[in-house]
PDB file of C-alpha atoms and ligand atoms in Angstrom:
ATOM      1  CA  UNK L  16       8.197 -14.049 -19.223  1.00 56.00           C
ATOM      2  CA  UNK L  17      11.855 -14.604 -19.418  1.00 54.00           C
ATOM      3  CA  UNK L  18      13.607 -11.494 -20.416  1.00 51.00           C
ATOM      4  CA  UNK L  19      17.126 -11.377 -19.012  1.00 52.00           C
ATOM      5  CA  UNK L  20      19.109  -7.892 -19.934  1.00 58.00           C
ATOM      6  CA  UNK L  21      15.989  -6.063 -19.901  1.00 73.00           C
ATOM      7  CA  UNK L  22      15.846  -3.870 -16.498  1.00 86.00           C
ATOM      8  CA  UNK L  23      13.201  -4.619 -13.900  1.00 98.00           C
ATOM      9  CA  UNK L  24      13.422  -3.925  -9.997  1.00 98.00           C
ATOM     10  CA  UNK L  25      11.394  -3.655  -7.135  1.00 98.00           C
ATOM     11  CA  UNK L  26      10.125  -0.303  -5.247  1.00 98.00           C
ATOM     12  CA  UNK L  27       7.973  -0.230  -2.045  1.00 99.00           C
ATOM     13  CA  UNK L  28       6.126   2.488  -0.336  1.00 99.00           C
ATOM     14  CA  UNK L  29       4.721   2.253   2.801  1.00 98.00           C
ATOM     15  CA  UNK L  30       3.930   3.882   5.778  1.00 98.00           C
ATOM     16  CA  UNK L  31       0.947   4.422   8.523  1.00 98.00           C
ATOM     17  CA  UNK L  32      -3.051   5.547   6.637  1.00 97.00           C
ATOM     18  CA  UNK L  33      -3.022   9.109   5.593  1.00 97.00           C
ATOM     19  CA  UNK L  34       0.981   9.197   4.598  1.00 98.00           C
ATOM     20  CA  UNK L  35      -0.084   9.051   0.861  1.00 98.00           C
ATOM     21  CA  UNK L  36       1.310   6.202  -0.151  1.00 98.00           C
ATOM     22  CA  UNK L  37      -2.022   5.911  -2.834  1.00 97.00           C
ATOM     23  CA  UNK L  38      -1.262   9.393  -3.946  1.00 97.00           C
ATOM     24  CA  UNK L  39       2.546   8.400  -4.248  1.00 98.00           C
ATOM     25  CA  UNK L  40       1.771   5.352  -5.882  1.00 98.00           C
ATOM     26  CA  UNK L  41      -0.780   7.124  -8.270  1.00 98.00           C
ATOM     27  CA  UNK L  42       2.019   9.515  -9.369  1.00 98.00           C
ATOM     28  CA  UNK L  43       4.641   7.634 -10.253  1.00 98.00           C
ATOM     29  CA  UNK L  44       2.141   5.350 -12.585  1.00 98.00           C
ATOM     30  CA  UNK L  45       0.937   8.756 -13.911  1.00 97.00           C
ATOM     31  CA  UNK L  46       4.183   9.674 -15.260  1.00 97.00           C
ATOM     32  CA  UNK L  47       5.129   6.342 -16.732  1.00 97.00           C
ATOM     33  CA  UNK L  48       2.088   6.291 -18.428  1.00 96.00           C
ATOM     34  CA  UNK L  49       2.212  10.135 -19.550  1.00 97.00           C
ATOM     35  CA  UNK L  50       5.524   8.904 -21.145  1.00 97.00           C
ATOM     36  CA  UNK L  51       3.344   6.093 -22.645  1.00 97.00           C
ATOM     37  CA  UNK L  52       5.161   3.336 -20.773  1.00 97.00           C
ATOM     38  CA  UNK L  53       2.608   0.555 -20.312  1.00 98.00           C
ATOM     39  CA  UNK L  54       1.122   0.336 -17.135  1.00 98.00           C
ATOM     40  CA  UNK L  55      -0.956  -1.962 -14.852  1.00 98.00           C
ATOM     41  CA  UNK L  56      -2.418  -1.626 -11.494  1.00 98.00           C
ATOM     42  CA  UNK L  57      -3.794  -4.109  -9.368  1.00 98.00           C
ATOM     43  CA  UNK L  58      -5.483  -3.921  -5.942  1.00 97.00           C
ATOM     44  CA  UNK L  59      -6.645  -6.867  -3.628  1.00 96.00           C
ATOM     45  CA  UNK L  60      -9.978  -7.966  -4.362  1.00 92.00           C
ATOM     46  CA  UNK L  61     -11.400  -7.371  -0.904  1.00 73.00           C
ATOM     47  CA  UNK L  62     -10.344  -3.540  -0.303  1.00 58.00           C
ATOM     48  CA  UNK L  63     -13.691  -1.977  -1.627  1.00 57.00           C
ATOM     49  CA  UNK L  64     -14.180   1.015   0.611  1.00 57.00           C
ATOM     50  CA  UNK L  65     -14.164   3.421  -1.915  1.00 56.00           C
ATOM     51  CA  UNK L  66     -14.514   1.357  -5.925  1.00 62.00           C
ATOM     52  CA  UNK L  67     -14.049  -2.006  -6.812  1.00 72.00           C
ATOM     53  CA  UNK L  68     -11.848  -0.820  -9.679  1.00 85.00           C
ATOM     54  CA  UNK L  69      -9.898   2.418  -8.793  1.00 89.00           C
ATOM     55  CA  UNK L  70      -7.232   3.020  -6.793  1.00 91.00           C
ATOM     56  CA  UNK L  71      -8.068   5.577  -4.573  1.00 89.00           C
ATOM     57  CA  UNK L  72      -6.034   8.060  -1.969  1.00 90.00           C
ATOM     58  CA  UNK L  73      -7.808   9.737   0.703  1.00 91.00           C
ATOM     59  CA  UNK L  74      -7.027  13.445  -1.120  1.00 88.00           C
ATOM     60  CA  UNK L  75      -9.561  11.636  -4.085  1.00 87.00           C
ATOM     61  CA  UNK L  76      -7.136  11.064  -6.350  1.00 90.00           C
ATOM     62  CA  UNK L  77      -7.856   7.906  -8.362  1.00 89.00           C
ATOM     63  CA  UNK L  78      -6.556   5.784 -10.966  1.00 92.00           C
ATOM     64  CA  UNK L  79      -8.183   2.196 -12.920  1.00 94.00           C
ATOM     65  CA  UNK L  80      -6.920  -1.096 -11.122  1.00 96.00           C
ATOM     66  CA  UNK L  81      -7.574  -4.502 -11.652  1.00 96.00           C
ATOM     67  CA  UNK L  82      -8.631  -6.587  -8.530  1.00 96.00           C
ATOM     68  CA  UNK L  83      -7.393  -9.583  -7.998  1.00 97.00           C
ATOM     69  CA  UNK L  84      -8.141 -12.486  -5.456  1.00 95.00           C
ATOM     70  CA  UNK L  85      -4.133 -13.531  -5.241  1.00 97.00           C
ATOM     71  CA  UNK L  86      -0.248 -13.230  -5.694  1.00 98.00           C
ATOM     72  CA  UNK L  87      -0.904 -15.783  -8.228  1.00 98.00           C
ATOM     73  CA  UNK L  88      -3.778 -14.345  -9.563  1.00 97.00           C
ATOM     74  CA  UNK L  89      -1.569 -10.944  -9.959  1.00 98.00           C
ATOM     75  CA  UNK L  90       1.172 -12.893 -11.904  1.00 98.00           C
ATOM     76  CA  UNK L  91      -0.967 -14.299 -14.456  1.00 98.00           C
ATOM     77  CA  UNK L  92      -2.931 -10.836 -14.985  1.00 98.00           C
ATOM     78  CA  UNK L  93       0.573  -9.240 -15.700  1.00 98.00           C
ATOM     79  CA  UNK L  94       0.788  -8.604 -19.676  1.00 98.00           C
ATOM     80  CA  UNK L  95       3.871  -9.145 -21.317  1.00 97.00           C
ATOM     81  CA  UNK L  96       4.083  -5.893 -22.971  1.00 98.00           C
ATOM     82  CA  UNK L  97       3.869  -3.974 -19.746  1.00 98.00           C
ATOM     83  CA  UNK L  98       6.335  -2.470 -17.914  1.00 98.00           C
ATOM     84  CA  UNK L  99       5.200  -0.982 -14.781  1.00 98.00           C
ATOM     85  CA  UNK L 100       3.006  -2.751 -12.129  1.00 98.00           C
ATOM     86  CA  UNK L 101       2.051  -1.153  -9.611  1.00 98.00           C
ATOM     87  CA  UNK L 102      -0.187  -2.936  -6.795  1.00 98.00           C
ATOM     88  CA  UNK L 103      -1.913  -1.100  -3.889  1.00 98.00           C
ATOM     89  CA  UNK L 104      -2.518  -2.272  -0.187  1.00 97.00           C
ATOM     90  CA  UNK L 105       0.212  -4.637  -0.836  1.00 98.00           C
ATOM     91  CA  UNK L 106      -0.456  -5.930   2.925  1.00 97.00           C
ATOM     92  CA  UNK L 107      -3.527  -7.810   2.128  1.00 96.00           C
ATOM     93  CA  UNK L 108      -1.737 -10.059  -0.399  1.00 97.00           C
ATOM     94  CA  UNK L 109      -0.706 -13.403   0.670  1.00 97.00           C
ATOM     95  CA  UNK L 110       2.851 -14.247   1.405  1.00 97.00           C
ATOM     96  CA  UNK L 111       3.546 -15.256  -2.641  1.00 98.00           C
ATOM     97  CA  UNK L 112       4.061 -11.201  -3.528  1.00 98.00           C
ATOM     98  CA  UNK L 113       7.286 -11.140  -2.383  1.00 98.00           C
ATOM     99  CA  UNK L 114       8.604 -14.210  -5.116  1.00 98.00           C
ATOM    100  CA  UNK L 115       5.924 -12.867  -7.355  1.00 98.00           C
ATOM    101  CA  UNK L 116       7.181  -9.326  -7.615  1.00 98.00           C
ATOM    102  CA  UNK L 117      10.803 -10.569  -7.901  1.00 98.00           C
ATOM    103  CA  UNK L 118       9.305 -12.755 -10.755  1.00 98.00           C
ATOM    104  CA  UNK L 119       8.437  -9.804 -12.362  1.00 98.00           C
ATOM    105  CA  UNK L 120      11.560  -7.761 -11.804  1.00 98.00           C
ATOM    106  CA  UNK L 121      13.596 -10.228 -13.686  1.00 97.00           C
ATOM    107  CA  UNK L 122      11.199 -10.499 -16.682  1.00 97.00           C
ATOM    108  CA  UNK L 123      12.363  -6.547 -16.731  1.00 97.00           C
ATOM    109  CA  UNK L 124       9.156  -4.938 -14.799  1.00 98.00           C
ATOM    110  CA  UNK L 125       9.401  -1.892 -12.831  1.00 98.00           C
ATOM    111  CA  UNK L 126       7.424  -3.172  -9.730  1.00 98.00           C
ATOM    112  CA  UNK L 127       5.863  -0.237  -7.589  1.00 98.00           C
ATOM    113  CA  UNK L 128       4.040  -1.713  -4.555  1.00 98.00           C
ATOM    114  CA  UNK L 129       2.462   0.116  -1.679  1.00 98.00           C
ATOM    115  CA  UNK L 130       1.249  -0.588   1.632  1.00 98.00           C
ATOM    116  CA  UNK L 131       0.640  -0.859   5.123  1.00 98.00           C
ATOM    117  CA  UNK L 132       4.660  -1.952   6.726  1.00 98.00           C
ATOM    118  CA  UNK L 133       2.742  -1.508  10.895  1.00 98.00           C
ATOM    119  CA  UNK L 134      -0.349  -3.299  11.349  1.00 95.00           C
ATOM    120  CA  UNK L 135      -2.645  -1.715  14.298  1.00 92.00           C
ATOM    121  CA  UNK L 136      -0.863  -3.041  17.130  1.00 94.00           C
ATOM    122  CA  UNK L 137       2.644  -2.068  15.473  1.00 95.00           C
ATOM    123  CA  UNK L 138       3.809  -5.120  14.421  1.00 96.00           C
ATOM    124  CA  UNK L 139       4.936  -5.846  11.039  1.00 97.00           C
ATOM    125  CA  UNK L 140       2.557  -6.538   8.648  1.00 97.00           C
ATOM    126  CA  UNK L 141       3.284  -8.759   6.131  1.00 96.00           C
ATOM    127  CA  UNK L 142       4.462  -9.428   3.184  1.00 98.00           C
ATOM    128  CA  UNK L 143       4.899  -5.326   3.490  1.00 98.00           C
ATOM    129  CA  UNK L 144       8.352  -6.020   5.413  1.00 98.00           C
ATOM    130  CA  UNK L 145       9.351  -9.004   3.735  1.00 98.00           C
ATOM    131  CA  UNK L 146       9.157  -7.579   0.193  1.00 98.00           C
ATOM    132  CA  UNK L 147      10.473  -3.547   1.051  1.00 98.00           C
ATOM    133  CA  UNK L 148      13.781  -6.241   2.631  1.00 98.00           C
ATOM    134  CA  UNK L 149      13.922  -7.704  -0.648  1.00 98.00           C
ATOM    135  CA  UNK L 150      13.330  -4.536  -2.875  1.00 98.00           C
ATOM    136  CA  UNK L 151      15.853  -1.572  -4.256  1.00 98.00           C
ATOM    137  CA  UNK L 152      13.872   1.340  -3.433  1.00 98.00           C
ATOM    138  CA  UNK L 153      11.921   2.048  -0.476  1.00 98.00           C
ATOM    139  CA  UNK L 154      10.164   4.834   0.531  1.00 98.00           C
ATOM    140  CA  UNK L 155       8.772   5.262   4.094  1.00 98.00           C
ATOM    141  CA  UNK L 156       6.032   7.742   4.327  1.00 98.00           C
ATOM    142  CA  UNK L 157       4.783   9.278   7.036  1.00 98.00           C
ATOM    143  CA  UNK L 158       1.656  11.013   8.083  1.00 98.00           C
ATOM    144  CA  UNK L 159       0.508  14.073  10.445  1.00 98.00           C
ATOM    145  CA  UNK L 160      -0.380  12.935  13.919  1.00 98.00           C
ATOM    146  CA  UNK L 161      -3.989  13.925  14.643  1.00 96.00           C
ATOM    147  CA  UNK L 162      -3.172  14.369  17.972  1.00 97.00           C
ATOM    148  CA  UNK L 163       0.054  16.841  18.090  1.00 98.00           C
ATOM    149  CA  UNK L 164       0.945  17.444  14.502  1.00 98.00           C
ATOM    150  CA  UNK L 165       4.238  15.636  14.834  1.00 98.00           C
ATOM    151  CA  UNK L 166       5.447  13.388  12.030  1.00 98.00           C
ATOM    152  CA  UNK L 167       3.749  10.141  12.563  1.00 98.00           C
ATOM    153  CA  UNK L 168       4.453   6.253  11.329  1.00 98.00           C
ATOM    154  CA  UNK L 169       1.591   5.041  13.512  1.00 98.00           C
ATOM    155  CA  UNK L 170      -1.954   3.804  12.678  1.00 96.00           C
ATOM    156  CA  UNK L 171      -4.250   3.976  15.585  1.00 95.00           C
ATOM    157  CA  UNK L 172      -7.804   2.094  15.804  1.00 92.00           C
ATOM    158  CA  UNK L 173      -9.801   4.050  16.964  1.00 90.00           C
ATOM    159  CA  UNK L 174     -12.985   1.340  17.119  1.00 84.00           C
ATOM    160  CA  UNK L 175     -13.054  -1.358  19.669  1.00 75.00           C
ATOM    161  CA  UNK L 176     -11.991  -4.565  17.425  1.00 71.00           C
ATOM    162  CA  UNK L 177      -9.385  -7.513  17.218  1.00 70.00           C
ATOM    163  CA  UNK L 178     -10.213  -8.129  13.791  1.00 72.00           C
ATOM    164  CA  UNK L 179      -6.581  -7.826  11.923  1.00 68.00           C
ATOM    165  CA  UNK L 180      -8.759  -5.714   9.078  1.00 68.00           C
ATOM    166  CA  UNK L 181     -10.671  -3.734   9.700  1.00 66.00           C
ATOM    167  CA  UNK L 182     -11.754  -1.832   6.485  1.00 64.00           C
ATOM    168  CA  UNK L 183     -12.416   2.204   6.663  1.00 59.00           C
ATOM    169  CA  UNK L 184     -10.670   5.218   6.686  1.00 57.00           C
ATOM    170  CA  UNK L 185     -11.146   8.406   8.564  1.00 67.00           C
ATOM    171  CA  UNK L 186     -13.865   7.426  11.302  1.00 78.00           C
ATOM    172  CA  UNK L 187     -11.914   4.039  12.216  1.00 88.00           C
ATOM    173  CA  UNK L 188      -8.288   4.830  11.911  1.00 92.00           C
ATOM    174  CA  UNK L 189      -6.270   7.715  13.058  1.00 95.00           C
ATOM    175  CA  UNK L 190      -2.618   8.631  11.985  1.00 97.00           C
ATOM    176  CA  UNK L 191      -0.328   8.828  15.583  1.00 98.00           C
ATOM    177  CA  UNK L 192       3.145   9.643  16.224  1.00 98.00           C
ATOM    178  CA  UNK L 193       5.037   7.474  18.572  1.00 98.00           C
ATOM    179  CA  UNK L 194       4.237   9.473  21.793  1.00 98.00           C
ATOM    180  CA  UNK L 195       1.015   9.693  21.063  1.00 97.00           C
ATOM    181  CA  UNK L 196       0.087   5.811  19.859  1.00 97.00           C
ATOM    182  CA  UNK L 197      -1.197   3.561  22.086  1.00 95.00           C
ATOM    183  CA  UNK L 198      -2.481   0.231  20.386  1.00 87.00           C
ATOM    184  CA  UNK L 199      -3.609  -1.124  24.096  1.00 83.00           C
ATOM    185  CA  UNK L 200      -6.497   1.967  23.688  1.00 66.00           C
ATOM    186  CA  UNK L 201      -8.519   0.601  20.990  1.00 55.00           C
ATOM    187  CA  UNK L 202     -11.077   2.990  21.298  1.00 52.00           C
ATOM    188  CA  UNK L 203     -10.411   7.027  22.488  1.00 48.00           C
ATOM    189  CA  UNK L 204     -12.312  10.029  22.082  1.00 47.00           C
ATOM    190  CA  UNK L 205     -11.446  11.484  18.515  1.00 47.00           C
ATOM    191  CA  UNK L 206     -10.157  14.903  18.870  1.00 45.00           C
ATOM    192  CA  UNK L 207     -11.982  17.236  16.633  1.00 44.00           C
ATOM    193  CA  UNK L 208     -10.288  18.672  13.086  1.00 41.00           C
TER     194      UNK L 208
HETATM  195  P1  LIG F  16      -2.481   6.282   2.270  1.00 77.45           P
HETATM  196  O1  LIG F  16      -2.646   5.547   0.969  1.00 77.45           O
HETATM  197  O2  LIG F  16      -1.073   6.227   2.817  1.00 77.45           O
HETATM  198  O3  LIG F  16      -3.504   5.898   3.305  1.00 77.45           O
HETATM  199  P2  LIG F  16      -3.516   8.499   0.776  1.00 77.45           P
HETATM  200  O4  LIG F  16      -2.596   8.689  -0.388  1.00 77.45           O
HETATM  201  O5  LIG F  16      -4.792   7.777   0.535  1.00 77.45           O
HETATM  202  O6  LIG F  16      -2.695   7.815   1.982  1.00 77.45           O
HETATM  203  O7  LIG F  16      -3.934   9.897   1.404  1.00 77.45           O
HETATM  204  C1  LIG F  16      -3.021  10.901   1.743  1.00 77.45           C
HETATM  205  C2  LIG F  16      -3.840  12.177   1.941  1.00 77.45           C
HETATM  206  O8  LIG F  16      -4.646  12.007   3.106  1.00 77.45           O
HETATM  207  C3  LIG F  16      -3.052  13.428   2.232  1.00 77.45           C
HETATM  208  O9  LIG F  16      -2.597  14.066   1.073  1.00 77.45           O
HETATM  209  C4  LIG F  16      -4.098  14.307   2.929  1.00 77.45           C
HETATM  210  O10 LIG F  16      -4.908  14.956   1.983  1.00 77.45           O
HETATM  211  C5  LIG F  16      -4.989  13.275   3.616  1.00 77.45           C
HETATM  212  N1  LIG F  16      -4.848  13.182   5.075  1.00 77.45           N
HETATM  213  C6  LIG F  16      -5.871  12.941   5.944  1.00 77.45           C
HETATM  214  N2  LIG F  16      -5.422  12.859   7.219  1.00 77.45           N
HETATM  215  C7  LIG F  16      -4.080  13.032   7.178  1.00 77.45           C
HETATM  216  C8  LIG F  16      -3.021  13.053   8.164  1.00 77.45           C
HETATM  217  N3  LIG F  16      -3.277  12.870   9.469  1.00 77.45           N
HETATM  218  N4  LIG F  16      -1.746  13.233   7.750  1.00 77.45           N
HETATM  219  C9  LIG F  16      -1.467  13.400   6.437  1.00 77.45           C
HETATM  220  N5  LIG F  16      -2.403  13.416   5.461  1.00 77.45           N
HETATM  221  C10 LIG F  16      -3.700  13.232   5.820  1.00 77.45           C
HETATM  222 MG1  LIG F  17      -3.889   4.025   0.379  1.00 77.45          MG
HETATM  223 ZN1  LIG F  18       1.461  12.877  18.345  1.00 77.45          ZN
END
């Protein structure tokens, strides 16, 4: 996979749920692949709320992706003709993504990965830090707070649980600015939308 000269660098996206970091994702492999750049996408084999292999954002975009169980797994599902990876929920990968993706950058991939950087209690979730540390590009995203409206880099639970993953989308997980997040509240009335 060795292709010195050739260029390849990493980009992350993340943010809090709802900031669009699928739909972000999803267009920048669009356009590589409207410019007929090839293109992979790979999501973590357990994230199946919405199709084992899409990538999906909350608005309903979608695009194909490839599950896979592992960083490892990723690497040896990369083609060598492609050129842009992208990978999705980046935070359920195993510590490996960070020296996989910088694998790939120096084969001469354009690595896009997006994903979660604040788990639900607001600490960092990696690899998410880790790799957007090592990276070129980062892009922070950030949602509306369902609360106030205020820009928001927050992911509140909003079911009782101290599972670290939780699974789900609109009825378990609300967007929240920083005023209005409270990760020692696990469960609060929803406000209605
Ligand atoms: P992520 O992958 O970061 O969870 P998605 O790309 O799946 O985000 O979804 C982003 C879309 O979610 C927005 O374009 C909007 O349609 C919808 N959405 C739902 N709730 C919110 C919110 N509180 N703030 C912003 N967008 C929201
Ligand atoms: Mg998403
Ligand atoms: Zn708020």
């Amino acid at each position: 996979m060795e292709r010195r000269g050739e260029r390849g660098w990493v980009e992350v996206v993340c943010g809090p749920m709802f900031s669009g970091k699928s739909e972000e994702l999803i267009r920048r492999v669009t356009r590589s692949r409207l410019a007929r750049v090839p293109v992979q996408i790979f999501k973590p084999g357990l994230d199946t709320r919405f199709s084992l292999r899409q990538v999906t954002s909350h608005s309903s975009l979608s695009v194909e992706a490839q599950p896979v169980d592992s960083s490892a797994a990723l690497l040896r599902a990369v083609n060598k003709e492609t050129v842009v990876v992208g990978v999705d929920e980046g935070q359920f990968f195993d510590e490996e993504l960070v020296s996989v993706c910088e694998a790939l950058a120096v084969a001469g991939k354009q690595v896009i990965v997006a994903g979660l950087d604040l788990d639900y209690l607001g600490r960092p979730f990696d690899p998410i830090p880790r790799l957007a540390a090592r990276s070129e590009y980062v892009t922070k995203m950030l949602a509306v707070c369902h609360r106030c409206g205020a820009p928001a880099a927050f992911t509140q639970r909003i079911v009782d649980s101290d599972e670290l993953v939780v699974l789900g989308a609109t009825d378990s997980y609300e967007a929240r600015c920083r005023l209005c997040y409270d990760p020692s509240e696990p469960e609060q009335t929803r406000l209605e939308m």
